[in-house]
Short mmCIF file of C-alpha atoms in Angstrom, two decimals:
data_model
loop_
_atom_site.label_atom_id
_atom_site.label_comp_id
_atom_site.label_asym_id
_atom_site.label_seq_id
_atom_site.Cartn_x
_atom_site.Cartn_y
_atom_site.Cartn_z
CA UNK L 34 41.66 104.16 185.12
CA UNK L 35 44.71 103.83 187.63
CA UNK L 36 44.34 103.74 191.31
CA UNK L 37 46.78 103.81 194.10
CA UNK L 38 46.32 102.69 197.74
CA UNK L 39 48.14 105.09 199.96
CA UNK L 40 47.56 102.98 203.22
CA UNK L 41 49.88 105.00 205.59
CA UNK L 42 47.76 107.81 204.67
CA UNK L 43 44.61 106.50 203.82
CA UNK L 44 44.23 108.00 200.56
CA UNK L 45 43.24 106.57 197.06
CA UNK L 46 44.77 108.72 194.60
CA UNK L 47 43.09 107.92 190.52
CA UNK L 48 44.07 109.10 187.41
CA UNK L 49 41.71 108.53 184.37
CA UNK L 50 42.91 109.86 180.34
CA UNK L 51 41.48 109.86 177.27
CA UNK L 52 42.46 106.93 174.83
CA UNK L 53 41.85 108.61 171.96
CA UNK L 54 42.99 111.78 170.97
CA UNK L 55 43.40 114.73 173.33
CA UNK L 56 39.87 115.23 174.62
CA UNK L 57 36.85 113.08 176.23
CA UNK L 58 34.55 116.10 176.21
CA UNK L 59 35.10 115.70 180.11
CA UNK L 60 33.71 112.38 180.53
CA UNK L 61 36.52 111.08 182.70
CA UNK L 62 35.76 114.24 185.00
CA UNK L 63 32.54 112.66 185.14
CA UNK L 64 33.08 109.45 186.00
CA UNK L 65 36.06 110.42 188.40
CA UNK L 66 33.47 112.40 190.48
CA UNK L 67 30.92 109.11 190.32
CA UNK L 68 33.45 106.93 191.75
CA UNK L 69 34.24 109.82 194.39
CA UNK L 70 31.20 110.00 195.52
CA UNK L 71 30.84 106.12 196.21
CA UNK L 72 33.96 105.62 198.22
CA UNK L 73 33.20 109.39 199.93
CA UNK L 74 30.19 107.82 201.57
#
């Protein structure tokens, strides 16, 4: 997982990829949305 701090903005922008192969069978969408949802609060 990368993260950037976009302070001027106050955005976090994340990326998240598989690290093997072409497909995580969308568990990266999944935990994506988990961390989200904490910092959303």
């Amino acid at each position: 997982v990368e993260f950037y701090f976009d302070d001027s903005s106050k955005i976090i922008h994340f990326k998240s990829a598989s690290r093997i192969g072409s497909s995580d069978l969308g568990t990266n969408r999944k935990r994506m949305e988990k961390i989200k949802n904490l910092y959303s609060r």
